[in-house]
Short mmCIF file of C-alpha atoms and ligand atoms in Angstrom, two decimals:
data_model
loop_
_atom_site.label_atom_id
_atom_site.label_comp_id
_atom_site.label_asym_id
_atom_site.label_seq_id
_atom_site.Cartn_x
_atom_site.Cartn_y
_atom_site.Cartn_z
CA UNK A 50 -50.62 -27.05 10.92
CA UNK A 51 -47.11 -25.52 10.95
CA UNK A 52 -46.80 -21.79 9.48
CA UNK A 53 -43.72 -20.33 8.76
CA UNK A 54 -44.24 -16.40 9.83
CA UNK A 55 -40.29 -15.62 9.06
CA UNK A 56 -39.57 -14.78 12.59
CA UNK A 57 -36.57 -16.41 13.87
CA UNK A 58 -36.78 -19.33 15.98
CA UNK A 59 -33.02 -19.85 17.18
CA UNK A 60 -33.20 -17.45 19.98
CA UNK A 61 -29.19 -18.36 20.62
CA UNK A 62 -26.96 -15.05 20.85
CA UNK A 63 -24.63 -14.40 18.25
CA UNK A 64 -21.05 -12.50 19.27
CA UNK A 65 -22.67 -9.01 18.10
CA UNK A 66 -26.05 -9.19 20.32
CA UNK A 67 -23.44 -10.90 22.68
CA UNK A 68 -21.35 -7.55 22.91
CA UNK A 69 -24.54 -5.23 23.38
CA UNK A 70 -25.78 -6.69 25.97
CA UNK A 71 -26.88 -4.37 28.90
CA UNK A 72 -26.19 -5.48 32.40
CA UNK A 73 -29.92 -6.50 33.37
CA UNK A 74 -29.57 -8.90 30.01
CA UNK A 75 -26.43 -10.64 30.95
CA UNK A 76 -27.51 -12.97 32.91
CA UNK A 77 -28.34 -16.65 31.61
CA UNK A 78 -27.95 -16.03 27.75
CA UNK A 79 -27.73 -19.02 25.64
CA UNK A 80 -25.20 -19.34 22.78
CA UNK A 81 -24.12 -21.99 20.37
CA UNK A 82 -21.22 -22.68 18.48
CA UNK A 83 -18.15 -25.40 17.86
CA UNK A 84 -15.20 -25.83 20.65
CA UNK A 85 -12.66 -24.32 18.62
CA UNK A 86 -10.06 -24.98 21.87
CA UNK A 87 -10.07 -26.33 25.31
CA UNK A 88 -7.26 -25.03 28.26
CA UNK A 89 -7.44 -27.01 31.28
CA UNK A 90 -6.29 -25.04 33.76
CA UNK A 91 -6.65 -27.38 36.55
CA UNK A 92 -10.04 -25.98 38.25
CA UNK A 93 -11.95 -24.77 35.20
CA UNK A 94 -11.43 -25.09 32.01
CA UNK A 95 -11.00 -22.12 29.24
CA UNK A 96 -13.24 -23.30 26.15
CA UNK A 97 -13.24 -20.94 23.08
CA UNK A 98 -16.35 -21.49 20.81
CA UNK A 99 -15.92 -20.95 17.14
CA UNK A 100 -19.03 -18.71 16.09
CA UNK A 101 -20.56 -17.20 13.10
CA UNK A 102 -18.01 -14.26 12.27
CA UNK A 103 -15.15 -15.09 15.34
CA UNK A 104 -14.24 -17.09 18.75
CA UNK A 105 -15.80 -16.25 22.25
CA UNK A 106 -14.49 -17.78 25.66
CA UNK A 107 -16.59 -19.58 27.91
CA UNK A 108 -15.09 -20.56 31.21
CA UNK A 109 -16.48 -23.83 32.81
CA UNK A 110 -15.94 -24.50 36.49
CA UNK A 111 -16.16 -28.34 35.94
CA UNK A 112 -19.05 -28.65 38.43
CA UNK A 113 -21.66 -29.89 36.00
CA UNK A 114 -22.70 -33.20 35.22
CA UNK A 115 -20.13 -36.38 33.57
CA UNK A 116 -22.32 -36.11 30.30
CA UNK A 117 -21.31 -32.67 30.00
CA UNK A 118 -17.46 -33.28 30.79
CA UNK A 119 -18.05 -35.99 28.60
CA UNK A 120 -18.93 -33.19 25.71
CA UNK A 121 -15.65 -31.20 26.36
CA UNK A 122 -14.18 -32.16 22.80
CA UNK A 123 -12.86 -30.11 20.66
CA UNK A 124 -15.47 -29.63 17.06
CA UNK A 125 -17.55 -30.77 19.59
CA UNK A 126 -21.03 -28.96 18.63
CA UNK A 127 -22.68 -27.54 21.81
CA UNK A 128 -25.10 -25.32 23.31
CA UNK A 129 -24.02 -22.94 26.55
CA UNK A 130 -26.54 -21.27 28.87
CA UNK A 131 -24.76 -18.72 31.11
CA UNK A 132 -23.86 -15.35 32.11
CA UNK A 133 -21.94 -12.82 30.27
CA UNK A 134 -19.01 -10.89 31.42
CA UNK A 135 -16.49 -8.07 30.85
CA UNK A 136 -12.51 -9.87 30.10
CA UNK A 137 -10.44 -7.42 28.78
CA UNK A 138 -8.32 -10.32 28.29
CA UNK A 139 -10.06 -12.55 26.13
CA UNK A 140 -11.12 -12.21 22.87
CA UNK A 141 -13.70 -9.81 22.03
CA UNK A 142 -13.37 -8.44 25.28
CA UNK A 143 -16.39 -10.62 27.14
CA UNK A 144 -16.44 -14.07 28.35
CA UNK A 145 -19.50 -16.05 29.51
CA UNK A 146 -19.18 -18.34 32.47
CA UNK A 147 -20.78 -21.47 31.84
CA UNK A 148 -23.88 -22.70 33.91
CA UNK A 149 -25.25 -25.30 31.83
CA UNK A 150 -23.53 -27.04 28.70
CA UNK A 151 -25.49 -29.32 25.89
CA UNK A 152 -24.08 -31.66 23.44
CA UNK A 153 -25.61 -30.87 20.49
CA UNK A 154 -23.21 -32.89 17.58
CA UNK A 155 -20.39 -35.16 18.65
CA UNK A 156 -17.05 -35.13 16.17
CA UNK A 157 -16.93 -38.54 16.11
CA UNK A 158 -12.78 -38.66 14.97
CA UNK A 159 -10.14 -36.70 16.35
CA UNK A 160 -8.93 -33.93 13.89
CA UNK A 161 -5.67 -35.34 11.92
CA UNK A 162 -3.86 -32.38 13.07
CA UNK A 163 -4.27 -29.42 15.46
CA UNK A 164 -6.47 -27.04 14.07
CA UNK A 165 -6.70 -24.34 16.67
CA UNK A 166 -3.08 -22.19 16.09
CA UNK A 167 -2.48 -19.42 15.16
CA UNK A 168 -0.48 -20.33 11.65
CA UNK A 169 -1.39 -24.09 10.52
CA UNK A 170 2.50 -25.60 9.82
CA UNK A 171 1.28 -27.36 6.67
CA UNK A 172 2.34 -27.70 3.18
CA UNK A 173 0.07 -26.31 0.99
CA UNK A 174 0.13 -29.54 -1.10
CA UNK A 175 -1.23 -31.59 2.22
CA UNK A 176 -3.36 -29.10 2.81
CA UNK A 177 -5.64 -28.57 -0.44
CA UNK A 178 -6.66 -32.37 -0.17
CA UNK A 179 -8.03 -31.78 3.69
CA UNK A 180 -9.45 -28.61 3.28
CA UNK A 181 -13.09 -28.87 4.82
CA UNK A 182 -11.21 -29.24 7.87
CA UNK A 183 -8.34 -27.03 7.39
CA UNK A 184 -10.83 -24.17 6.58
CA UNK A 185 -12.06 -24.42 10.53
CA UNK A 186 -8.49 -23.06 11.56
CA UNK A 187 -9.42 -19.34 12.45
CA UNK A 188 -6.49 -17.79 9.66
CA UNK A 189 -7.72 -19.85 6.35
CA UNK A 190 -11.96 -18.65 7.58
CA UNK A 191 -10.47 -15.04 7.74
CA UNK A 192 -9.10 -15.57 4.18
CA UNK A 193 -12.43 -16.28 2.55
CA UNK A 194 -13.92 -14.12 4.61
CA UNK A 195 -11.95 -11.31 3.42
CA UNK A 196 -13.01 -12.95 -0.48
CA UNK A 197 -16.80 -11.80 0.58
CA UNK A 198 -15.81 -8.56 1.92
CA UNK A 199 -13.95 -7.68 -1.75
CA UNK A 200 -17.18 -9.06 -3.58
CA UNK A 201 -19.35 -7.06 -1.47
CA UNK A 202 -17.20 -4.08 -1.82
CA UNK A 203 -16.84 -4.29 -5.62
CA UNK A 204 -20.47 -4.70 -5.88
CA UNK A 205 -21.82 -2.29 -3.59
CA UNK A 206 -19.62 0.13 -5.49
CA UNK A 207 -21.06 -0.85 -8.70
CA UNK A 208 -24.40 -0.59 -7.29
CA UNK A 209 -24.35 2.91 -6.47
CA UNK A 210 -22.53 3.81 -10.42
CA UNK A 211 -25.90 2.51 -12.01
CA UNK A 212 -24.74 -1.35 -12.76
CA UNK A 213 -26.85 -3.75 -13.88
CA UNK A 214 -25.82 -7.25 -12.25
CA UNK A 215 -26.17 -10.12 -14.90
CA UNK A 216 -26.10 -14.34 -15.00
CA UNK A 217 -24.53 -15.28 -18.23
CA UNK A 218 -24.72 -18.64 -19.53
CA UNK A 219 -21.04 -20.68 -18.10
CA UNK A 220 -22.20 -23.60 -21.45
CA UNK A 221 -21.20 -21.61 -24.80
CA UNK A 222 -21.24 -22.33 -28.46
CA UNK A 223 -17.73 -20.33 -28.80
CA UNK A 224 -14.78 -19.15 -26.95
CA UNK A 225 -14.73 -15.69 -26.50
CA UNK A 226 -10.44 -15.54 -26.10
CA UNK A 227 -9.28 -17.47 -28.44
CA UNK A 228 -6.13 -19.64 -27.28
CA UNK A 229 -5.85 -23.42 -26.58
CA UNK A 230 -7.14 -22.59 -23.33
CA UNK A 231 -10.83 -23.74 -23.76
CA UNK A 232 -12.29 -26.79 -21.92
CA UNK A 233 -14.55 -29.01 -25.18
CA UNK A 234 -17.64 -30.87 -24.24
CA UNK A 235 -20.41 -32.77 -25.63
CA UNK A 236 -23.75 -31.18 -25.06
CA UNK A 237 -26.84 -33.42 -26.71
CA UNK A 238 -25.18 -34.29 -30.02
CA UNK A 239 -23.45 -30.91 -30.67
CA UNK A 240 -19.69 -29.23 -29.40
CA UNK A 241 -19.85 -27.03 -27.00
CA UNK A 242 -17.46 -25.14 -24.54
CA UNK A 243 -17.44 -24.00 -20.62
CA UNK A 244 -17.27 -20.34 -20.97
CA UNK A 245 -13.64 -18.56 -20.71
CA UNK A 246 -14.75 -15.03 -20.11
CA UNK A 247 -18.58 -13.88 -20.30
CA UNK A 248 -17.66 -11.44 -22.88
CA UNK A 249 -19.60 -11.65 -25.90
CA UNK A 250 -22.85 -11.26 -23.41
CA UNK A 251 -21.66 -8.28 -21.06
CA UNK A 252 -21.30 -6.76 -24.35
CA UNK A 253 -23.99 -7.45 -25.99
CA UNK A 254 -26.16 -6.27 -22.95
CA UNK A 255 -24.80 -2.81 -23.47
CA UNK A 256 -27.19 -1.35 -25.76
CA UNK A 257 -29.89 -2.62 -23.07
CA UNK A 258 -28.42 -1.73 -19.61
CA UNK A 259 -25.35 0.53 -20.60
CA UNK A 260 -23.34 -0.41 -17.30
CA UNK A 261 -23.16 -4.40 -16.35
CA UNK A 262 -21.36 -6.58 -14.13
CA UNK A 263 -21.06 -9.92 -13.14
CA UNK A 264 -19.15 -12.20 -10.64
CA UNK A 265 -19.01 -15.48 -11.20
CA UNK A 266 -17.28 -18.52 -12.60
CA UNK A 267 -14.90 -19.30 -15.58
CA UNK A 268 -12.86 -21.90 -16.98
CA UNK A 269 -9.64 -22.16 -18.77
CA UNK A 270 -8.37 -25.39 -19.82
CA UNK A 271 -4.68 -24.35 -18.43
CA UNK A 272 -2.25 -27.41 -18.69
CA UNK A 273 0.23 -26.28 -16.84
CA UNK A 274 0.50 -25.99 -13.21
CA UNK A 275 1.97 -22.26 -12.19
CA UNK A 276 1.45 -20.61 -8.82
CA UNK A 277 -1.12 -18.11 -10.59
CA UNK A 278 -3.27 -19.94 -13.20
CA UNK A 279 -6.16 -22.03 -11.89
CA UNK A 280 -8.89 -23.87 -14.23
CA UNK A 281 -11.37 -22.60 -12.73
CA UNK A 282 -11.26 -19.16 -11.09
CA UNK A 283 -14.06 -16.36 -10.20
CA UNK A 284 -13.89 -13.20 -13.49
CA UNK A 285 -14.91 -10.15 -12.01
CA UNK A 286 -16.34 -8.50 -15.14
CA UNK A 287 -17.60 -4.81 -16.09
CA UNK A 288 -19.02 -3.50 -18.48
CA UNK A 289 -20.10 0.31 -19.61
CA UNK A 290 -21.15 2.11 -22.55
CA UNK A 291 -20.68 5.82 -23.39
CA UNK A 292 -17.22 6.26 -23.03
CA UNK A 293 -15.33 8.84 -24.52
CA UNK A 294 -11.90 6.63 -24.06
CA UNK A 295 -10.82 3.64 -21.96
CA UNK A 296 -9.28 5.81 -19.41
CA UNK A 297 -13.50 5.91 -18.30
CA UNK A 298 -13.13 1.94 -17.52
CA UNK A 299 -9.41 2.76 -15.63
CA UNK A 300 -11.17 5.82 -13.57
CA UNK A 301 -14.22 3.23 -12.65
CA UNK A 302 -11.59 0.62 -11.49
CA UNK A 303 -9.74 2.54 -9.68
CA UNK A 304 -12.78 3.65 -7.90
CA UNK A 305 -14.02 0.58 -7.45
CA UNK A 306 -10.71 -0.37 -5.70
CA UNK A 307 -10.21 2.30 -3.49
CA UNK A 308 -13.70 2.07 -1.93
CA UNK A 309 -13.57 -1.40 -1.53
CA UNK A 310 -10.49 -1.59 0.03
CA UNK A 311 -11.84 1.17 2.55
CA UNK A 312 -14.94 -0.70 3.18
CA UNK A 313 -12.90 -3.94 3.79
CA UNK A 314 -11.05 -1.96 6.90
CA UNK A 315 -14.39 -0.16 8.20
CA UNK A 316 -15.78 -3.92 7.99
CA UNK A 317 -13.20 -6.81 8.06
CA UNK A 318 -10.54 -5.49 10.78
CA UNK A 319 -10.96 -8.64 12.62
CA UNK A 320 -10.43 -10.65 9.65
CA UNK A 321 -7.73 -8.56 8.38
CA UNK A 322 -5.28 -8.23 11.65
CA UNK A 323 -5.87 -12.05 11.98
CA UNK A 324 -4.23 -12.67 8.31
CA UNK A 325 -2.09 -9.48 9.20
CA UNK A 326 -2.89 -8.69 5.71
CA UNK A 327 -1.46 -5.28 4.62
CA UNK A 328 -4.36 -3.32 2.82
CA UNK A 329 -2.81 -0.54 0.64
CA UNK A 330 -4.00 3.21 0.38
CA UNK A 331 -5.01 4.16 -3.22
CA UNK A 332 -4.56 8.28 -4.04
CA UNK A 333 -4.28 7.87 -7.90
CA UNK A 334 -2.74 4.82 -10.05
CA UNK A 335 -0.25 5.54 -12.36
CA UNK A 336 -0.09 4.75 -15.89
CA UNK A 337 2.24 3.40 -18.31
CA UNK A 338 2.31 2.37 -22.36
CA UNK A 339 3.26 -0.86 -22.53
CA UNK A 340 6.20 -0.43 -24.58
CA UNK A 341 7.00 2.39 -22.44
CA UNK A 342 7.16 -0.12 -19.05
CA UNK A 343 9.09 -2.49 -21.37
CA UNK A 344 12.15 -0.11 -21.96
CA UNK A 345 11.80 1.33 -18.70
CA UNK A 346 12.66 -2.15 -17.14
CA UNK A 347 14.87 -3.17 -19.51
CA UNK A 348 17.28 -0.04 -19.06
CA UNK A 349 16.99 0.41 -15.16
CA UNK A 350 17.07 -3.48 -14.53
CA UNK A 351 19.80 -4.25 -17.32
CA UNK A 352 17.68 -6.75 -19.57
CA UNK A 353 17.24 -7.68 -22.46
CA UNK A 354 13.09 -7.75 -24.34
CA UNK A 355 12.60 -11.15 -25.37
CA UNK A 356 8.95 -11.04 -26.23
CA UNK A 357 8.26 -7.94 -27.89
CA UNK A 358 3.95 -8.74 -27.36
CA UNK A 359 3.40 -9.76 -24.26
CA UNK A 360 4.65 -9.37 -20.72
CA UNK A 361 6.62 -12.03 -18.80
CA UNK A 362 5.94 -12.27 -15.18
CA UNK A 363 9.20 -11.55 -13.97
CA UNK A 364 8.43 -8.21 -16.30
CA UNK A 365 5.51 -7.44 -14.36
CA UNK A 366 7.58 -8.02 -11.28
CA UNK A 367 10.16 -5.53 -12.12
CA UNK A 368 7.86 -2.88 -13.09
CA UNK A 369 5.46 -3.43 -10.30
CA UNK A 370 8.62 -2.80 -8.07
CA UNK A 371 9.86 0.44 -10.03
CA UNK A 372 6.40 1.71 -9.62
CA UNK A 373 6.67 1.14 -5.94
CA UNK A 374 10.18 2.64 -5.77
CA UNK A 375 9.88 5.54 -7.71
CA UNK A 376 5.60 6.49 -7.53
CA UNK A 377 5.33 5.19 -4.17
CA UNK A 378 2.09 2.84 -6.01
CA UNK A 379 1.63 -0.86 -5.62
CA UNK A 380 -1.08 -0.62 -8.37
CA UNK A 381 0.21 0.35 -12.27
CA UNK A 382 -1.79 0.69 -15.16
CA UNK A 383 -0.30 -0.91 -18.38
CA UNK A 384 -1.97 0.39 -21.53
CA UNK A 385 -1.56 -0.45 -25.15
CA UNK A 386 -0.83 -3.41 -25.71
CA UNK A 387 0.16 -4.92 -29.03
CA UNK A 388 -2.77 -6.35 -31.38
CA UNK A 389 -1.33 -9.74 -31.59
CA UNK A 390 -1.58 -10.74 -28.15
CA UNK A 391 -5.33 -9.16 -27.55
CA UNK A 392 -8.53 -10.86 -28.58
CA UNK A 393 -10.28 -10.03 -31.71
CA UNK A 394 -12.98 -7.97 -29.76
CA UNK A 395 -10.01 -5.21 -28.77
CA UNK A 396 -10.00 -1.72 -30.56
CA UNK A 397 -7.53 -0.68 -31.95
CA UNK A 398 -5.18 2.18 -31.14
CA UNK A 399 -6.22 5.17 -34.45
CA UNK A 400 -2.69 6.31 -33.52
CA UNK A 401 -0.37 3.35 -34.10
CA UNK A 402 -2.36 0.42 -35.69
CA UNK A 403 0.21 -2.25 -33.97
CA UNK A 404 -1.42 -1.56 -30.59
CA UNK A 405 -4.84 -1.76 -28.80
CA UNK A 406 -7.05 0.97 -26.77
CA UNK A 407 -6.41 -1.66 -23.30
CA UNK A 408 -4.65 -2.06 -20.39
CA UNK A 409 -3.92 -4.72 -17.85
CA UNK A 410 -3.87 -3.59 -14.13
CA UNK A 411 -0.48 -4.69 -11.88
CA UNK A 412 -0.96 -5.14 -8.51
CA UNK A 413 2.01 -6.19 -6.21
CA UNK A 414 3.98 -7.72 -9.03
CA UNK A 415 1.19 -9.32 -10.98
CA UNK A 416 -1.40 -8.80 -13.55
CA UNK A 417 -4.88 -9.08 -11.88
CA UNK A 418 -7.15 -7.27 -14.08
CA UNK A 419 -7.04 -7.23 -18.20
CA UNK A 420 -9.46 -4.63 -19.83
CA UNK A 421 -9.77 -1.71 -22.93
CA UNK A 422 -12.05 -0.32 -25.10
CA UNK A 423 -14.44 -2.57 -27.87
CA UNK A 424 -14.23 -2.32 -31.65
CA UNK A 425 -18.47 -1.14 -31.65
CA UNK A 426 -18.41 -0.44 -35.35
CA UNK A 427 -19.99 -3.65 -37.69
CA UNK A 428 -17.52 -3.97 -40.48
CA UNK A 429 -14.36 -3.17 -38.24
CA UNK A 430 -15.28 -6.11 -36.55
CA UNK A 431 -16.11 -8.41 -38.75
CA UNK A 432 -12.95 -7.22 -40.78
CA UNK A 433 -10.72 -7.58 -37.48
CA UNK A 434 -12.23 -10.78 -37.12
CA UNK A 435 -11.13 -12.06 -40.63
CA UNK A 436 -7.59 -10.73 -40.01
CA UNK A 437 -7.25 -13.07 -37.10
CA UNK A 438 -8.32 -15.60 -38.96
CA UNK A 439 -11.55 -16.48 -37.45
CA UNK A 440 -15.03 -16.98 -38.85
CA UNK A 441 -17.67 -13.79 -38.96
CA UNK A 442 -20.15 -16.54 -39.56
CA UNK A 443 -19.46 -18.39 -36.50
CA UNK A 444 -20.30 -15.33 -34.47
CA UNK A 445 -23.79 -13.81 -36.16
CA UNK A 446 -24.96 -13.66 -32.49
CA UNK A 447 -22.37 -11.99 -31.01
CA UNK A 448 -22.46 -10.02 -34.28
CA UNK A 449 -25.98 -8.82 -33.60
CA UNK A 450 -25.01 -6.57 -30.90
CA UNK A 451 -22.27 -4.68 -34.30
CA UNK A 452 -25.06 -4.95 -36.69
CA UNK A 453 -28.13 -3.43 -34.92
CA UNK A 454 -26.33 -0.63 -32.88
CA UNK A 455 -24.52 -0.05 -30.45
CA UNK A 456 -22.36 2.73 -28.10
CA UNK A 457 -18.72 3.28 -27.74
CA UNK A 458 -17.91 0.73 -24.94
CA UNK A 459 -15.16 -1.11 -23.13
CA UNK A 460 -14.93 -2.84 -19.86
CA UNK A 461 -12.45 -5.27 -18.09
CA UNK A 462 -12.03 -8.62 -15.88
CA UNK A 463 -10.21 -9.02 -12.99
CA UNK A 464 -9.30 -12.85 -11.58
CA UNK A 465 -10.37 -12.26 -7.96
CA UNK A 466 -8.32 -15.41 -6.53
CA UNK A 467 -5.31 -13.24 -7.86
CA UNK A 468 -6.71 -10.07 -6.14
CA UNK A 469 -7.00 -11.92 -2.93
CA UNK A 470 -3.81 -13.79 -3.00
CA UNK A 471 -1.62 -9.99 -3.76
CA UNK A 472 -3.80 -8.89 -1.14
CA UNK A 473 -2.58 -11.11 1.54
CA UNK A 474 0.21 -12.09 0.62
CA UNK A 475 0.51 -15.60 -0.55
CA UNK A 476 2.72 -16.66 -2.88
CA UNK A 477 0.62 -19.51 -4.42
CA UNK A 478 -3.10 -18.74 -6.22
CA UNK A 479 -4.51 -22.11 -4.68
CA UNK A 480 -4.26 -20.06 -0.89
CA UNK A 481 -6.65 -17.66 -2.11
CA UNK A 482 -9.15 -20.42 -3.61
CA UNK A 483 -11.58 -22.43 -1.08
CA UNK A 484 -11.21 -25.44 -3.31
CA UNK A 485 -8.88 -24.85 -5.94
CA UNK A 486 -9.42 -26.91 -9.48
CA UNK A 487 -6.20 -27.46 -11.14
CA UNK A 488 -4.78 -30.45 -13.32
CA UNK A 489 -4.67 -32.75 -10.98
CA UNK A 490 -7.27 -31.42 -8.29
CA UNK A 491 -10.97 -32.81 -8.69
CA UNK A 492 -11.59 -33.18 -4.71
CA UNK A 493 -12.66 -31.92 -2.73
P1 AMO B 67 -8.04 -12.29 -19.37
O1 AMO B 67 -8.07 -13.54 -20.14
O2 AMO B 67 -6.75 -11.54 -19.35
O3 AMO B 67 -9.12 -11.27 -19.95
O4 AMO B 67 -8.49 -12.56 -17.88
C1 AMO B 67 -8.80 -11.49 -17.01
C2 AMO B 67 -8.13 -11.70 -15.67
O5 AMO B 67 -8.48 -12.97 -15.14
C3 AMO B 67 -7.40 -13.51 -14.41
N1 AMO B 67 -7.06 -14.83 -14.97
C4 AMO B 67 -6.86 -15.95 -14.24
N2 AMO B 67 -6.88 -16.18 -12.91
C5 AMO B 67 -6.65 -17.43 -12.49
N3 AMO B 67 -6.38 -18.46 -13.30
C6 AMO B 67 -6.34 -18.29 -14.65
N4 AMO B 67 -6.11 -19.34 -15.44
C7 AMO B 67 -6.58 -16.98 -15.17
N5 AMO B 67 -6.62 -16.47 -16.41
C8 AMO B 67 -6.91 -15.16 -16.27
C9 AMO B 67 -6.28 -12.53 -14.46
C10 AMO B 67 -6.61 -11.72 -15.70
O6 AMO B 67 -6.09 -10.42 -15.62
N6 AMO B 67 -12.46 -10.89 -21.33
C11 AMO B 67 -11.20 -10.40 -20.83
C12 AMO B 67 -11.39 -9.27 -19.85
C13 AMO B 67 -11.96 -8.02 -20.46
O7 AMO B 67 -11.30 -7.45 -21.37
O8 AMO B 67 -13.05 -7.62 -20.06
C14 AMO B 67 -10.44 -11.55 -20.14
O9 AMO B 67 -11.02 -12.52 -19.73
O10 AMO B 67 -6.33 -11.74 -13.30
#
């Protein structure tokens, strides 16, 4: 009878036990990986494997076997037995000179393009409909994996500040903010909705965990195709109870941020010089009223306010770059927004009842985070909730959390795809998605 005991089996090298090899161990490792790239250079031939985490060159004298010549292909999966060696020259600083080579998978079609340089020359429109390939091009892997290192970041962060992590249900009874935005469908007889935000539960899990967080997906039912809406995207959400104001949920973000984006250069260099992505250095983030930002803008750049309630992107541009030019930040707090463009859930500002206690967060021209302090009190809400227009009755769950106590709270949620895409800077969301859902994108 087989028993699994949990110790590994695959006794092939990966490029970390690779590069701590001592000299008595170098000889006749075995390794595995895809041929990323193949140089003949007339009497051996260079062949750079594509490995968990990076490339590693193999050098094969062409001295073996036809079957094995016969596996020189590129996506070609194969197994090397050889020995390892110093190469200043190649990547990662070691190459291993081939003494035996195994077929292990064949590609059986030629890729429809070269996948192997350094920048793909492909329109992003092409590309999105090839992607499981395209993603084996060394630059688009180092994009995602640079997605895992932010996650990992955020959440170790959150981690060590007490945070609960939480799975909230993605089918809902109710949209949670409000807009056209919602995608309708029909769940055994009754309506129901894929979830925009996981708001209602982050909050109502405050009076259990105080600080919560989850990463995940959400949907919005955009209809129009911009550069920085998707229908589906990943909401990093927080959540924390026992604040004195929402400059508590600005102070955790900007924590949040600037250790992640340390940990992502202690841990993703290789990833990061290969996108040649330019990771900024937080000291403090400044902040700015919202109607504050608006003149601001409007006097330096010459223009005139259209919408008095919200911001338009090109506004978020402009004050992104006067942030830059004159606070030397690429991050800028916007706080206090108006009441009628912020969900019924948003407190109020006691100070000037046209405006909320919330912010958005601007990060290299664009909005990436939206977040503020909670109306906690029972019959603010349900009053708040009658001045929009909507229903207390269609929320008595929700309501639950008012009604039976609960702290001062506030939290935010940041689109990560946005995150990434400021981060390395791509001009289109869909670069900083694996597989992108828009309006007309199902597949893959
Ligand atoms: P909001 O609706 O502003 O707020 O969304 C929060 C953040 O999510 C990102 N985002 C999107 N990213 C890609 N495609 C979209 N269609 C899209 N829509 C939004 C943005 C935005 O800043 N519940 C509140 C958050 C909170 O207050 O906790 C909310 O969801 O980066």
């Amino acid at each position: 009878m087989i028993k699994a005991t949990g110790e590994r089996t695959i006794k092939d090298l990966c490029i970390s036990e690779l590069l701590k090899l001592n000299d008595d161990e170098k000889k006749n490792i075995t390794t595995h990986g895809t041929i990323y790239n193949i140089r003949d250079m007339g009497d051996f031939v260079f062949i750079i494997l594509r490995k968990v985490n990076g490339l590693i060159q193999c050098v094969y004298d062409k001295t073996g076997s036809e079957e094995e010549k016969l596996a020189l292909k590129e996506e070609n999966a194969v197994r090397i037995t050889g020995d390892v060696y110093d190469e200043p020259r190649a990547v990662n600083g070691i190459e291993i000179r081939v003494k035996e080579l195994t077929l292990i998978s064949c590609a059986k079609n030629d890729l429809p393009f070269s996948i192997n340089k350094k920048r793909l020359n492909i329109a992003l429109e092409n590309e999105m409909a090839i992607r499981p390939v395209v993603l084996r091009n060394e630059h688009r892997r180092s994009i995602f994996k640079l997605q895992e290192g932010i996650v990992r970041g955020f959440r170790k962060y959150l981690e060590m500040n007490d945070f609960t992590e939480i799975f909230t249900p993605k089918i809902v009874s109710a949209g949670a903010e409000g807009g056209a935005n919602i995608f309708k469908l029909e769940y055994f007889g009754k309506k129901a909705f894929l979830a925009q935000s996981p708001q209602f539960y982050k909050q109502m899990l405050i009076p259990i965990y105080e600080r919560v967080f989850e990463i995940g997906p959400v949907f919005r039912a955009e209809k129009h195709d911009t550069a920085r809406h998707l229908n589906e995207y990943i909401s990093v959400d927080f959540e924390m109870g026992f604040i004195n104001d929402f400059y508590d949920i600005i102070n955790m973000e900007t924590g949040m941020l600037k250790y992640t984006l340390n940990y992502l250069k202690d841990n993703y260099e290789p990833f990061i010089e290969k996108i040649n992505a330019q990771i900024p250095e937080i000291t403090e983030i400044p902040c700015v009223k919202f109607r504050d930002a608006k003149e601001m803008i409007s006097k330096k750049y010459n223009r005139k306010i259209k919408d008095p309630y919200d911001l338009e992107p090109e506004e978020e541009r402009l004050i992104s770059e006067l942030f830059k030019e004159e606070y030397g930040s690429e991050f800028v707090f916007v706080t206090h927004y108006p009441v009628k463009k912020r969900p019924f859930y948003a407190m109020d500002d006691p100070e000037n009842e046209k405006f909320t206690l919330s912010f958005d967060l601007l990060f290299r021209g664009m909005e990436i985070t939206t977040g503020g302090q909670r109306i906690h009190d029972y019959d603010t809400q349900v009053e708040k909730m009658k001045a929009k227009g909507l229903n207390p009755d269609d929320f008595t769950s929700y309501l639950m959390l008012h009604k039976h106590g609960c702290p001062p709270h506030g939290g935010l949620g940041m689109g990560l795809e946005r995150f990434l895409m400021k981060l390395i800077d791509e001009k289109n969301i869909r670069s900083a998605s694996m597989f992108p859902r828009d309006t007309l994108r199902l597949v893959p």
